[in-house]
Short mmCIF file of C-alpha atoms in Angstrom, two decimals:
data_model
loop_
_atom_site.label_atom_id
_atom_site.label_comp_id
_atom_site.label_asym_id
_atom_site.label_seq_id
_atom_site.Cartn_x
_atom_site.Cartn_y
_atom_site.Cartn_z
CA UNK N 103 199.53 140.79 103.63
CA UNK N 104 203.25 141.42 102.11
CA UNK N 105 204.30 138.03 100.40
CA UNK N 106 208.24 137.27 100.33
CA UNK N 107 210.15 134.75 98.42
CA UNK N 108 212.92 133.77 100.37
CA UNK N 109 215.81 131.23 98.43
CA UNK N 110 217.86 130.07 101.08
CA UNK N 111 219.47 126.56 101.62
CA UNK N 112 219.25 126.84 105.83
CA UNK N 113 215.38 125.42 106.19
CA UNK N 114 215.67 125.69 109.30
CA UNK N 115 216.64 128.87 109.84
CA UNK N 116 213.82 129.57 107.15
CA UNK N 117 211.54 128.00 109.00
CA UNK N 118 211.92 129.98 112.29
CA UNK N 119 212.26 133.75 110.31
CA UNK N 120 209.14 132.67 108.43
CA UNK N 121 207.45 131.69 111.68
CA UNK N 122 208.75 135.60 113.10
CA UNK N 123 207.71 136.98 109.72
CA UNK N 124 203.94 135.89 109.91
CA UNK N 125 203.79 137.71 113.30
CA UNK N 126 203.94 140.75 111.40
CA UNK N 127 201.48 139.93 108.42
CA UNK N 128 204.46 139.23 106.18
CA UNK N 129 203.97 135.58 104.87
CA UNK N 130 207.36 133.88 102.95
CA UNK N 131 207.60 130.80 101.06
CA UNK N 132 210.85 129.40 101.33
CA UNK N 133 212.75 127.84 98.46
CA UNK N 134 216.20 126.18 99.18
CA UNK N 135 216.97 125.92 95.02
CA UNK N 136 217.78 129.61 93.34
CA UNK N 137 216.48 127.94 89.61
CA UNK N 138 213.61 126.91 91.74
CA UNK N 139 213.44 130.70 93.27
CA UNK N 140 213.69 131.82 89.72
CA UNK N 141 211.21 129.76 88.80
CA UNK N 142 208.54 130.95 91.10
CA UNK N 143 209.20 134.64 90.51
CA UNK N 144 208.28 134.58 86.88
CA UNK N 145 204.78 132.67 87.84
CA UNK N 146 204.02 133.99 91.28
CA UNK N 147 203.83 137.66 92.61
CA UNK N 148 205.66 138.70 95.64
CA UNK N 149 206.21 141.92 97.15
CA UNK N 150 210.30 141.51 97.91
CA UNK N 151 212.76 138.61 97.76
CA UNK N 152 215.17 137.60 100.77
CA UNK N 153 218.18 135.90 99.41
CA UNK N 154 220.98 133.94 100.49
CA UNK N 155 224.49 133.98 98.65
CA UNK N 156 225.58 130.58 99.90
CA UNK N 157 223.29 128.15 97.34
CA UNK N 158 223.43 124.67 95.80
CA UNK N 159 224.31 125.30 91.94
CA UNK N 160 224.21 128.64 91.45
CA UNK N 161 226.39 131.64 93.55
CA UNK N 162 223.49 134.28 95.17
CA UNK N 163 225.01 137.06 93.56
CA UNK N 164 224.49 135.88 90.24
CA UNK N 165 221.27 134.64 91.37
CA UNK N 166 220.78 138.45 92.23
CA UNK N 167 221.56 139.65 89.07
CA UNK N 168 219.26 137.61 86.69
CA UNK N 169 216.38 138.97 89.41
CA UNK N 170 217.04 141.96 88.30
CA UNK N 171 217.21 141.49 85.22
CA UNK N 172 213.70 140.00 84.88
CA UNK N 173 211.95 141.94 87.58
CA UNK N 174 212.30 145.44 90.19
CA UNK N 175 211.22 143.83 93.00
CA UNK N 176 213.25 144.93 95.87
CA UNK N 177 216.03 142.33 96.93
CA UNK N 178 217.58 142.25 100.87
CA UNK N 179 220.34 139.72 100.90
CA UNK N 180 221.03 138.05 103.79
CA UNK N 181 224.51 136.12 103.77
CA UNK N 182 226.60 135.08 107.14
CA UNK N 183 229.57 135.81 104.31
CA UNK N 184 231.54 138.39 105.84
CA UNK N 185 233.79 139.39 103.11
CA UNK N 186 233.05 143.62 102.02
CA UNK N 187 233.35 142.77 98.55
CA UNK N 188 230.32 140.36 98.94
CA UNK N 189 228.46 143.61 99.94
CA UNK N 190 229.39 145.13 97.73
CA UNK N 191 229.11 143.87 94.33
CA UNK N 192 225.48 142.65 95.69
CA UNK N 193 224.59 146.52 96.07
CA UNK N 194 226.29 146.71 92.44
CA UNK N 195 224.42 143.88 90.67
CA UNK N 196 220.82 145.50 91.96
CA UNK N 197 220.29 144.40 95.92
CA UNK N 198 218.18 146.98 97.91
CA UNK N 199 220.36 146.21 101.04
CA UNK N 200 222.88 143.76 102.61
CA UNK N 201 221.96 142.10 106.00
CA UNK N 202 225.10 139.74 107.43
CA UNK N 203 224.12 137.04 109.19
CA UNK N 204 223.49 136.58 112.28
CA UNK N 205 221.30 138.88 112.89
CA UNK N 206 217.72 140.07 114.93
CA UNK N 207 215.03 139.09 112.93
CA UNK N 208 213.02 142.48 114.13
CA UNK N 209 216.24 144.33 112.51
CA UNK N 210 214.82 142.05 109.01
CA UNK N 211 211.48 143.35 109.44
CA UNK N 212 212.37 146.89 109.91
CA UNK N 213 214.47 146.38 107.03
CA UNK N 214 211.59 145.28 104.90
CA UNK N 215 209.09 147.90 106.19
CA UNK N 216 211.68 150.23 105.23
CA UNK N 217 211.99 149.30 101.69
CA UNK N 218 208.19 148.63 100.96
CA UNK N 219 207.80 152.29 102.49
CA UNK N 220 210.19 153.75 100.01
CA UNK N 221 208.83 151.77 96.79
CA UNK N 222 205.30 152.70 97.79
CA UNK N 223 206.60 156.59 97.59
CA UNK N 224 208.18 155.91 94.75
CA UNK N 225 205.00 154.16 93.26
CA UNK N 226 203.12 157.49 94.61
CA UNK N 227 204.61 159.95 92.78
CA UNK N 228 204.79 157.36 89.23
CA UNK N 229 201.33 158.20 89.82
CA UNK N 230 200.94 161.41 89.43
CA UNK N 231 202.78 161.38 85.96
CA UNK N 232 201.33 161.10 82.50
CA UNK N 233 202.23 161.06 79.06
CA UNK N 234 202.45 164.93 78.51
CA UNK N 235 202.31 165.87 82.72
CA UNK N 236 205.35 164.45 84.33
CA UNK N 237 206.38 165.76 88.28
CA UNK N 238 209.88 164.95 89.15
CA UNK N 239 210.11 164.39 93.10
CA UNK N 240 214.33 165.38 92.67
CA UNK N 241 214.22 168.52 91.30
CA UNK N 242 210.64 169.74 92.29
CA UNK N 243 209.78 170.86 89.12
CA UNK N 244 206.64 170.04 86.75
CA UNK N 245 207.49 168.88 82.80
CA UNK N 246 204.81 169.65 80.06
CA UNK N 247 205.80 167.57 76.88
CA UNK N 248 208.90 167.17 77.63
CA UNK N 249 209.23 170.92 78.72
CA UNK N 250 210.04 172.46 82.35
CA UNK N 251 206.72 174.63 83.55
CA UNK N 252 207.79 178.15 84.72
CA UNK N 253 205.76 178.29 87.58
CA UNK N 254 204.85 180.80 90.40
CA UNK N 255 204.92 179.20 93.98
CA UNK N 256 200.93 179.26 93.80
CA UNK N 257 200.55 177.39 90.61
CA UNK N 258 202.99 175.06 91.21
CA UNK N 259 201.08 174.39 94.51
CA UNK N 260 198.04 174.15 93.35
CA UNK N 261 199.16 171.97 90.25
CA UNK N 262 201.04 169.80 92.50
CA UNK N 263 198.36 168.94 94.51
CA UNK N 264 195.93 168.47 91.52
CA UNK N 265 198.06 165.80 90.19
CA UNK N 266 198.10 164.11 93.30
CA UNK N 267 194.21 164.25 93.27
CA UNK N 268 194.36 163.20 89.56
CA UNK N 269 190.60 162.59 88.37
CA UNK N 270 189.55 163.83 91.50
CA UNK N 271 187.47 166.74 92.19
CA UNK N 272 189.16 169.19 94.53
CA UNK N 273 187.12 171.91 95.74
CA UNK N 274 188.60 175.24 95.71
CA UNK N 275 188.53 175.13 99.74
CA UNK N 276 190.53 172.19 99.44
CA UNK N 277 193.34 173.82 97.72
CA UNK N 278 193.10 177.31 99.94
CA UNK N 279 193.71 174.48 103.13
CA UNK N 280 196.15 171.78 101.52
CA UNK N 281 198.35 174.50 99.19
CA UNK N 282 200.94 175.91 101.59
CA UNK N 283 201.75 179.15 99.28
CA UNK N 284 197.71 179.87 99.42
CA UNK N 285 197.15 181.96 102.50
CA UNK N 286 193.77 180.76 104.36
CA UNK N 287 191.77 184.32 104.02
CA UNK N 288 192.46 183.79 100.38
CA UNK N 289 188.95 184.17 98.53
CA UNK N 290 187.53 181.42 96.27
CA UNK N 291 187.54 183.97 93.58
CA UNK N 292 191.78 183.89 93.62
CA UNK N 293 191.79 180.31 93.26
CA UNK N 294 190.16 180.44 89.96
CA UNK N 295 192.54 183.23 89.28
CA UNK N 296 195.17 180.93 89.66
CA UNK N 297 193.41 178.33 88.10
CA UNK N 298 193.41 180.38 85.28
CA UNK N 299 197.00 180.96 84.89
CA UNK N 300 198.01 177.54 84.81
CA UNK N 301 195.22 176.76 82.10
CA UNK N 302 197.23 179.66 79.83
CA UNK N 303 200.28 177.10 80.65
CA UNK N 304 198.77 173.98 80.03
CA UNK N 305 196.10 174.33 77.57
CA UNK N 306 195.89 174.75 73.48
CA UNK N 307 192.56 176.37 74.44
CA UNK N 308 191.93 177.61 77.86
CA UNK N 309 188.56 178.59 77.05
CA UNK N 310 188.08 174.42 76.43
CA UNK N 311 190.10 173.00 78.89
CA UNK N 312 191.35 169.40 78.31
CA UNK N 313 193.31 169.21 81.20
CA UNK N 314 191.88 171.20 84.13
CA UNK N 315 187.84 171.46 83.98
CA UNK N 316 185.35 172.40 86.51
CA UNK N 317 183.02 170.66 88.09
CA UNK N 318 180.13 172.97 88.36
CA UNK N 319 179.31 174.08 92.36
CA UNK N 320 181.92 171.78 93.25
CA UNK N 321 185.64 172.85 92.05
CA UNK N 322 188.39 171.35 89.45
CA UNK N 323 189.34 168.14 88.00
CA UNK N 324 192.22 167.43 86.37
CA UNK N 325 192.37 164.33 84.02
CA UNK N 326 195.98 163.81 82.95
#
């Protein structure tokens, strides 16, 4: 179940988009204050905020920028304010996107499935980074203390797909099937080639591997 907090003054039109909402296992409390919205974000969880820039007491863009400053959670504004600048000094203060009123509430869940999809990815490959292994998604590369790794297309496959199996154990089949730069008649016996390789690359002593071990008749672990 996705939980939204939704501060907007309309209960009524709250009302009916929570009603549409629930249909699609998203439930949304409704808050019609933005220091009451505040409130509830610093004591409640909640997976994204829908906000409103027309609110008693406080304007919604500033109430978009103390969000952000307390808290990442993604923020769709919805606003029948028409005016560009609206748009976009809410994209400038930290909004995820801009939906102007009126609008079809399916185009608000899309929206929202949109966004949770992205922050999930995002969350995905946080995961597979450590203190002293870090993968960034932009420029493809793998970082070793703070150093790029230089990297044939096999290691960097096979690495790759190790830290998104972190404290897994990945057979060496597993890697000949999932590793696109491992051709499928490759033998077992070149995966721990390979293995190897990346061990010289990673490890103070490959002979005692800290990173990378095996996991005897089974394959590799690797414990970031």
């Amino acid at each position: 179940m996705v939980k939204v907090l939704m501060i907007e003054d309309d209960e009524e039109l709250a009302e009916i988009l929570s009603e549409y909402l629930q249909r699609f296992n998203i439930e949304t409390v409704n808050v019609p204050d933005p220091f009451l919205g505040l409130s509830k974000l610093e004591t409640q969880p909640f997976d994204l905020v829908i906000l409103d820039l027309s609110l008693p007491g406080m304007d919604g863009l500033d109430v978009c920028e103390e969000i952000r400053k307390r808290n990442d959670i993604p923020i769709i504004i919805s606003s029948a304010r028409n005016d560009l600048t609206d748009k976009i000094v809410g994209l400038e203060k930290g909004a995820d996107d801009y939906l102007p009123k009126p609008y079809d509430p399916r185009e608000l869940v899309a929206r929202i499935k949109t966004i949770l999809r992205r922050i999930g990815r995002e969350k995905s490959e946080d995961s597979k980074n450590s203190a002293e292994l870090r993968f960034d998604k932009n420029s493809r590369m793998i970082y070793f203390r703070g150093e790029p790794l230089h990297l044939t297309a096999a290691e960097y496959g096979i690495l790759t797909y190790l830290l998104e199996h972190a404290n897994e154990v990945v057979s060496r089949e597993d890697l000949i099937y999932n590793v696109d730069a491992i051709h499928e008649d490759s033998s077992l016996k070149s995966i721990d080639v390979i293995i190897s390789r990346i061990r010289h690359k990673l490890e103070d002593n490959p002979k005692q591997p800290r990173f990378i071990r095996s996991v005897r008749g089974l394959g590799y672990r690797l414990t970031p």
